[in-house]
Amino acid sequence: MDQSVAIQETLQREENCLLAVQCDVFMENITESRLLGLVQSTKEHAIFIYTHRRMAITAEDVSLEDIVPISLDFAVVEVSSPEDLAVVGADTKVRVSYQERALELRLPFGSHSRFFLSEVNRAWSDVRKSATGAPRFDWIGKYSTATGGRGVVKQALAPIGATLTKLSQQRKTAEKSSDKRGTLEKEKGANPATLTSKQAVSGQESQVKSSREDRDDLVRSSSHTASNKAQILAMPQFGLRDNLIKCELLKREDLYTYTEDFSFLLGTYNVNGQTPKESLRPWLSCTANPPDMYCVGFQELDLSKEAFFFNDTPKELEWTKAVAEALHPDAKYALVKLVRLVGIMLIFYIKKEHAEFISDVEAESVGTGIMGRMGNKGAVAVRFRFHNSDICVVNSHLAAHVEEYERRNQDYKDICSRLQFRQLDPAQPPLTIMKHDVVVWIGDLNYRITELDVSNVKELISKKDFDALRAYDQLKRQIDEEAVFVGFVEAPIDFQPTYKYDTGSDMWDTSEKCRVPAWCDRILWRGKNIVQQQYQSHMTLKTSDHKPVSSLLVIGIKKVNAEAYKKTFEEIVRNIDKLENECIPSVTLSKREFHFEDVKYMQHRSATLSLSNDGQVPCQFEFIQKPNEPTFCKPWLTANPPKGFIAQDGSVDIELEVFVNRSTAPELNCGKEQMEDILVLHLERGKDYFISVSGNYLPSCYGSSIQSLCQLREPIQDMPQEMLLHVGQNSEKDDETNTEKPLDIPKELWMMVDHLFRNALNQEDIFQQPGLRIEFAEIRDCLDTGIPDSLPGSNHSAAEALLLFLDALPEPVVPYSFYQQCLQSCSNASQCEKVISMLPQCHKNVFNYLAAFLRELLKNSASNRLDVNILATIFASLLLKSPTKQDLAEKRRTQEFFQHFLTQGSS
């Protein structure tokens, strides 16, 4: 979760929190958790240090403790010992110094911490290069009252000379403590791919060696071994020479690697919000020999509202403890990573003797709830490198209910596209799930058994005729149709369905709903050299209405032969020395012109540009900005990857994607902006190539203004472009020369609200459960073309389409010019009504129409489970938008303002 949002809410409008990272601060013989924020004000930067009481979500969760300006007196240096630096896969210890004081911190291992440190480095470099003199930091004074005059820096920072001995003692204490805790994250000293002592930011240039020189030394040295290969392949800011070596090493990987088998125990368990009531050993210690690794996934860890809204639950610790106690007793394990999103949790353990071979550990999560923002459904994932193999493990909880298999398919696709791991080099595109040697997917996938009634299903189960039963399994059918999990393997299932049981027993569901048994809990994989030795459920565990499932996979992991690697590396360096400066790079482009027909709002369209290296030397390419333009392409266009490397005789495919969203639609809808752009593709040491990208955009009510839509009596796509441009210009001028009376409200808004009024007043979880993307597309087309006469799709899809319509308005229902008046009058109902009475007529009509509809929904709250707070939270953020950055206090005042119109009797 991005904790910079919480920090941002504590700042004034002039300041921005660029990044946030959680860390441990060493004070005397104890460590305390803190949240660091890199804050920018104009061209000055400072590190804000906060205490926090939980995963920081809002400003209420953090308290500003101290501020460290990034000035000429600032430095940050890694303090890991040489022995620590030899180990890949550990936390990063750094010492922050300012003037005559120093503070030691421990940042969690991973690219987010590395990126934070690189941005701090960049900010300090900007200070050194500045021609305007030393920064003054006048803006920091306004936050002094928040720190209360004392902070962690003032308490823990001491003169540098006096601190070194103390830091050394603290480091020894920390190492002893970490041995006792037995976790990989606490055990290792530092990550050698992050800021090392050679790469430290320092105010004394004599102590700093440039990262460029470090990389050259590393590349040109003739004494490379397998142990520093990870460093070579992970160095940030690759030059052409570095990329050549990396590419050639990957191409020749078979020359210096061999495979060795390692065992992975995967487990998934939906615990239905329960606490651990029995040992998990029958599940996690079910193998004769201890596995080399464990990846254990949970779903529905906590079903309380507190967990949903605050992502904070005591059950994380309870289940983590239960897992640690249930690991195989014949081996010692280290905790590598734990990641959780609301009730979805993944825990990764490894045998201690293998821990030093783990690197590049990253964890990410993605929610797939309403408008893609809620985390009650979604996935968490961990990726890592073990020896020379890249592995990704995903734990997901997909949409529920028998009939929602298409929604589950959409959740899977959303997770695959949105869950991305940041790379060490921020300029490199992120890694997706499928860009790994091995992918394992576990979780409550929620696919059900259909077309059979309960009695038929139970009869087949009693006969143990699982093959016949699986023919009716939704997941098998969807995989056979290649709708989901293409390229994945699931072993034959020879255990009975794992859902749904009466809690505390082995009896099938006896509740009124009497759900059909189903294999909701599954484990699948993709990759080479993988053999599954067991796949089973564990009936002895009765805590939940699900049964846990486990799978033992034996995976052939690529290991490096040090001698062969050294020989290959040196040969590559010799060959590159011969090639350098001899040849000019060149490429052949598959096409120079791309045209996209009939582009629609929020519809992804893509085409492939293939680059083939036809020169005699490898080349590096990058799309570059045109003169006087901030980016290399228009905001509706992306090119992925935007830069890269092509080996000699090699090729690369670049996806050119067109996507029109709420920020780009308004200008395209009215014809002010055309879908036309020129991309400039630059080759390092070579020439530039020009690529034309164009398209015809179909105007949409999404992203059109309320005034414009009220003037259109026909569907927007039936109107000529000249008319739309004229209407758009008149609506901006608030032109009163138009003789035709405008509509009271946009007809598109009326169609959606009327549909929901007639069909969804009693719909459970309306405006809280997402719809289907394919149904949104059908609703959008219906509104834009008038065909068909009534809205298609489910109630949830229609509700989400309404929210997206309001979100896309270029001027919100309450215009920006009235925003401050709304905040000032929020505590007085009559004043709130007075502000609304002053809105432009069409905006006032829309506001009152929506408020009246929402009051009707609240009359049916017993069935639809809505209340005033839920509706105010959802709709206030859409109807009352701030023209600038909105802080937490303002959000609450907008909700208070709108609540007046949701109570009975408001007009």
Coordinates of N, CA, C and O in Angstrom, one line a residue, residues 676-755:
E676 N -3.7 12.4 -33.1 CA -2.6 12.4 -34.0 C -1.3 12.7 -33.2 O -1.3 13.5 -32.3
D677 N -0.2 11.9 -33.5 CA 1.0 12.1 -32.8 C 2.2 11.5 -33.7 O 1.9 10.7 -34.5
I678 N 3.4 12.1 -33.4 CA 4.6 11.6 -34.1 C 5.5 11.1 -33.0 O 5.9 11.9 -32.1
L679 N 6.0 9.9 -33.0 CA 7.0 9.4 -32.1 C 8.4 9.5 -32.7 O 8.5 9.2 -33.9
V680 N 9.3 9.9 -31.9 CA 10.7 9.9 -32.3 C 11.5 8.8 -31.6 O 11.7 8.8 -30.4
L681 N 11.9 7.8 -32.4 CA 12.7 6.7 -31.9 C 14.2 7.0 -32.1 O 14.6 7.1 -33.3
H682 N 15.0 7.1 -31.1 CA 16.4 7.4 -31.1 C 17.2 6.2 -30.8 O 17.0 5.5 -29.9
L683 N 18.3 6.0 -31.7 CA 19.3 5.0 -31.4 C 20.5 5.6 -30.9 O 21.0 6.6 -31.4
E684 N 21.0 5.1 -29.8 CA 22.3 5.6 -29.2 C 23.4 5.4 -30.2 O 23.6 4.2 -30.7
R685 N 24.1 6.4 -30.6 CA 25.2 6.5 -31.6 C 24.6 6.2 -33.0 O 25.4 5.9 -33.9
G686 N 23.3 6.3 -33.2 CA 22.7 6.1 -34.5 C 21.7 7.2 -34.8 O 21.8 8.3 -34.2
K687 N 20.8 6.9 -35.8 CA 19.9 8.0 -36.2 C 18.6 7.9 -35.5 O 18.3 7.0 -34.7
D688 N 17.7 8.9 -35.8 CA 16.4 8.9 -35.3 C 15.4 8.4 -36.4 O 15.6 8.7 -37.6
Y689 N 14.3 7.8 -35.9 CA 13.2 7.3 -36.8 C 11.9 7.9 -36.4 O 11.7 8.1 -35.2
F690 N 11.1 8.2 -37.3 CA 9.8 8.9 -37.0 C 8.6 8.0 -37.3 O 8.5 7.4 -38.4
I691 N 7.7 7.8 -36.3 CA 6.6 6.9 -36.4 C 5.3 7.7 -36.2 O 5.1 8.4 -35.2
S692 N 4.4 7.6 -37.2 CA 3.1 8.3 -37.1 C 2.0 7.5 -36.5 O 1.9 6.3 -36.9
V693 N 1.3 8.0 -35.5 CA 0.2 7.3 -34.8 C -1.0 8.2 -34.9 O -1.0 9.4 -34.5
S694 N -2.1 7.7 -35.4 CA -3.3 8.4 -35.6 C -4.5 7.5 -35.3 O -4.4 6.3 -35.2
G695 N -5.7 8.1 -35.2 CA -6.9 7.3 -35.0 C -8.1 8.2 -35.1 O -8.0 9.4 -35.0
N696 N -9.3 7.6 -35.2 CA -10.5 8.3 -35.2 C -11.3 7.9 -33.9 O -11.5 6.8 -33.6
Y697 N -11.5 8.9 -33.0 CA -12.1 8.7 -31.7 C -13.6 8.9 -31.9 O -14.1 9.9 -32.4
L698 N -14.4 8.0 -31.3 CA -15.8 8.1 -31.3 C -16.2 8.8 -30.1 O -16.0 8.4 -28.9
P699 N -16.9 10.0 -30.2 CA -17.2 10.9 -29.0 C -18.1 10.1 -28.1 O -18.9 9.2 -28.5
S700 N -18.0 10.4 -26.8 CA -18.8 9.7 -25.8 C -19.3 10.7 -24.8 O -18.8 11.8 -24.6
C701 N -20.4 10.3 -24.2 CA -21.0 11.1 -23.0 C -20.0 11.1 -21.9 O -20.0 12.0 -21.1
Y702 N -19.2 10.1 -21.8 CA -18.1 10.0 -20.7 C -17.1 11.0 -21.1 O -16.4 10.9 -22.2
G703 N -16.8 12.0 -20.2 CA -15.8 13.0 -20.4 C -16.4 14.2 -21.1 O -15.7 15.2 -21.4
S704 N -17.8 14.3 -21.3 CA -18.4 15.5 -21.8 C -19.0 16.2 -20.7 O -19.4 15.6 -19.6
S705 N -19.2 17.5 -20.8 CA -19.7 18.4 -19.7 C -21.2 18.2 -19.6 O -21.9 17.9 -20.6
I706 N -21.7 18.6 -18.4 CA -23.1 18.5 -18.2 C -23.8 19.5 -19.1 O -24.9 19.2 -19.7
Q707 N -23.3 20.7 -19.3 CA -23.9 21.7 -20.2 C -24.0 21.2 -21.6 O -25.0 21.4 -22.3
S708 N -22.9 20.6 -22.1 CA -22.9 20.1 -23.5 C -24.0 19.0 -23.6 O -24.7 19.0 -24.6
L709 N -24.0 18.1 -22.7 CA -25.0 17.0 -22.8 C -26.4 17.4 -22.8 O -27.3 16.9 -23.4
C710 N -26.7 18.5 -22.0 CA -28.0 19.0 -21.9 C -28.5 19.7 -23.2 O -29.7 19.8 -23.4
Q711 N -27.5 20.0 -24.0 CA -27.9 20.6 -25.3 C -28.0 19.6 -26.4 O -28.4 20.0 -27.5
L712 N -27.7 18.4 -26.1 CA -27.8 17.3 -27.2 C -29.0 16.4 -26.9 O -29.1 15.7 -25.9
R713 N -30.0 16.5 -27.8 CA -31.2 15.7 -27.7 C -31.1 14.4 -28.4 O -31.8 13.5 -28.1
E714 N -30.1 14.2 -29.2 CA -29.8 13.0 -29.9 C -28.5 12.4 -29.3 O -27.7 13.0 -28.7
P715 N -28.3 11.0 -29.5 CA -27.1 10.4 -29.0 C -25.9 11.1 -29.6 O -25.9 11.6 -30.7
I716 N -24.8 11.2 -28.7 CA -23.7 12.0 -29.1 C -23.0 11.6 -30.4 O -22.4 12.4 -31.1
Q717 N -23.0 10.3 -30.7 CA -22.4 9.8 -31.9 C -23.2 10.0 -33.1 O -22.7 9.7 -34.2
D718 N -24.4 10.5 -33.0 CA -25.2 10.9 -34.1 C -25.0 12.3 -34.5 O -25.5 12.7 -35.5
M719 N -24.3 13.0 -33.7 CA -24.0 14.5 -34.0 C -22.8 14.7 -34.8 O -21.8 14.0 -34.5
P720 N -22.8 15.6 -35.8 CA -21.6 15.9 -36.6 C -20.5 16.5 -35.7 O -20.9 17.2 -34.7
Q721 N -19.3 16.4 -36.1 CA -18.2 16.9 -35.3 C -18.2 18.4 -35.1 O -17.9 19.0 -34.1
E722 N -18.7 19.1 -36.2 CA -18.8 20.6 -36.1 C -19.8 21.0 -35.1 O -19.6 22.0 -34.3
M723 N -20.9 20.3 -35.0 CA -21.9 20.6 -34.0 C -21.4 20.4 -32.5 O -21.6 21.2 -31.6
L724 N -20.6 19.3 -32.3 CA -20.0 19.0 -31.0 C -19.0 20.1 -30.6 O -19.0 20.6 -29.5
L725 N -18.2 20.6 -31.6 CA -17.3 21.7 -31.3 C -18.0 22.9 -31.0 O -17.7 23.7 -30.0
H726 N -19.1 23.2 -31.7 CA -19.9 24.4 -31.4 C -20.5 24.4 -30.1 O -20.5 25.3 -29.3
V727 N -21.1 23.2 -29.7 CA -21.8 23.1 -28.4 C -20.7 23.2 -27.3 O -21.0 23.8 -26.3
G728 N -19.6 22.6 -27.5 CA -18.5 22.7 -26.5 C -18.1 24.1 -26.2 O -17.9 24.5 -25.1
Q729 N -17.9 24.9 -27.3 CA -17.5 26.3 -27.2 C -18.6 27.1 -26.5 O -18.3 27.9 -25.6
N730 N -19.9 26.9 -26.9 CA -20.9 27.6 -26.3 C -21.1 27.3 -24.8 O -21.4 28.2 -24.0
S731 N -20.9 26.0 -24.4 CA -21.0 25.6 -23.0 C -20.0 26.3 -22.1 O -20.2 26.7 -21.0
E732 N -18.8 26.5 -22.7 CA -17.7 27.1 -22.0 C -18.0 28.6 -21.7 O -17.7 29.2 -20.7
K733 N -18.7 29.2 -22.7 CA -19.0 30.7 -22.6 C -20.3 30.9 -21.9 O -20.7 32.0 -21.6
D734 N -21.0 29.8 -21.5 CA -22.3 29.9 -20.9 C -23.2 30.7 -21.8 O -23.9 31.6 -21.4
D735 N -23.2 30.4 -23.1 CA -23.9 31.2 -24.1 C -25.4 31.1 -24.0 O -26.0 30.0 -23.8
E736 N -26.1 32.2 -24.0 CA -27.5 32.2 -23.9 C -28.2 32.5 -25.2 O -29.4 32.7 -25.2
T737 N -27.5 32.5 -26.3 CA -28.1 32.8 -27.6 C -28.8 31.6 -28.2 O -29.5 31.7 -29.2
N738 N -28.5 30.4 -27.6 CA -29.2 29.2 -28.1 C -30.7 29.3 -27.9 O -31.1 29.4 -26.7
T739 N -31.5 29.2 -28.9 CA -32.9 29.4 -28.8 C -33.6 28.2 -28.3 O -34.7 28.2 -27.7
E740 N -33.0 27.0 -28.5 CA -33.7 25.7 -28.2 C -33.4 25.5 -26.7 O -32.3 25.6 -26.2
K741 N -34.5 25.2 -26.0 CA -34.4 25.0 -24.5 C -33.6 23.7 -24.2 O -33.9 22.6 -24.8
P742 N -32.6 23.8 -23.4 CA -31.8 22.6 -23.1 C -32.6 21.6 -22.3 O -33.6 22.0 -21.6
L743 N -32.1 20.4 -22.2 CA -32.7 19.4 -21.4 C -32.5 19.7 -19.9 O -31.5 20.4 -19.6
D744 N -33.4 19.3 -19.0 CA -33.2 19.6 -17.6 C -31.9 18.9 -17.0 O -31.2 19.5 -16.3
I745 N -31.7 17.6 -17.4 CA -30.5 16.9 -17.1 C -30.1 16.1 -18.3 O -30.9 15.8 -19.2
P746 N -28.9 15.7 -18.4 CA -28.4 14.8 -19.5 C -29.3 13.6 -19.6 O -29.5 12.9 -18.6
K747 N -29.7 13.2 -20.8 CA -30.6 12.1 -21.0 C -29.8 10.8 -20.6 O -30.4 9.8 -20.2
E748 N -28.5 10.8 -20.8 CA -27.7 9.6 -20.4 C -27.7 9.4 -18.9 O -27.8 8.2 -18.5
L749 N -27.6 10.4 -18.1 CA -27.7 10.3 -16.7 C -29.1 9.8 -16.3 O -29.3 8.9 -15.4
W750 N -30.2 10.3 -16.9 CA -31.5 9.9 -16.6 C -31.7 8.4 -16.9 O -32.3 7.7 -16.1
M751 N -31.1 7.9 -18.0 CA -31.3 6.5 -18.4 C -30.6 5.6 -17.3 O -31.2 4.6 -17.0
M752 N -29.5 6.0 -16.8 CA -28.8 5.1 -15.8 C -29.6 5.2 -14.5 O -29.8 4.1 -13.9
V753 N -29.9 6.3 -14.0 CA -30.6 6.4 -12.7 C -32.0 5.8 -12.8 O -32.4 5.1 -11.9
D754 N -32.7 6.0 -13.9 CA -34.0 5.4 -14.1 C -33.9 3.9 -14.1 O -34.8 3.2 -13.5
H755 N -32.9 3.4 -14.8 CA -32.7 1.9 -14.8 C -32.5 1.4 -13.4 O -33.1 0.4 -13.0

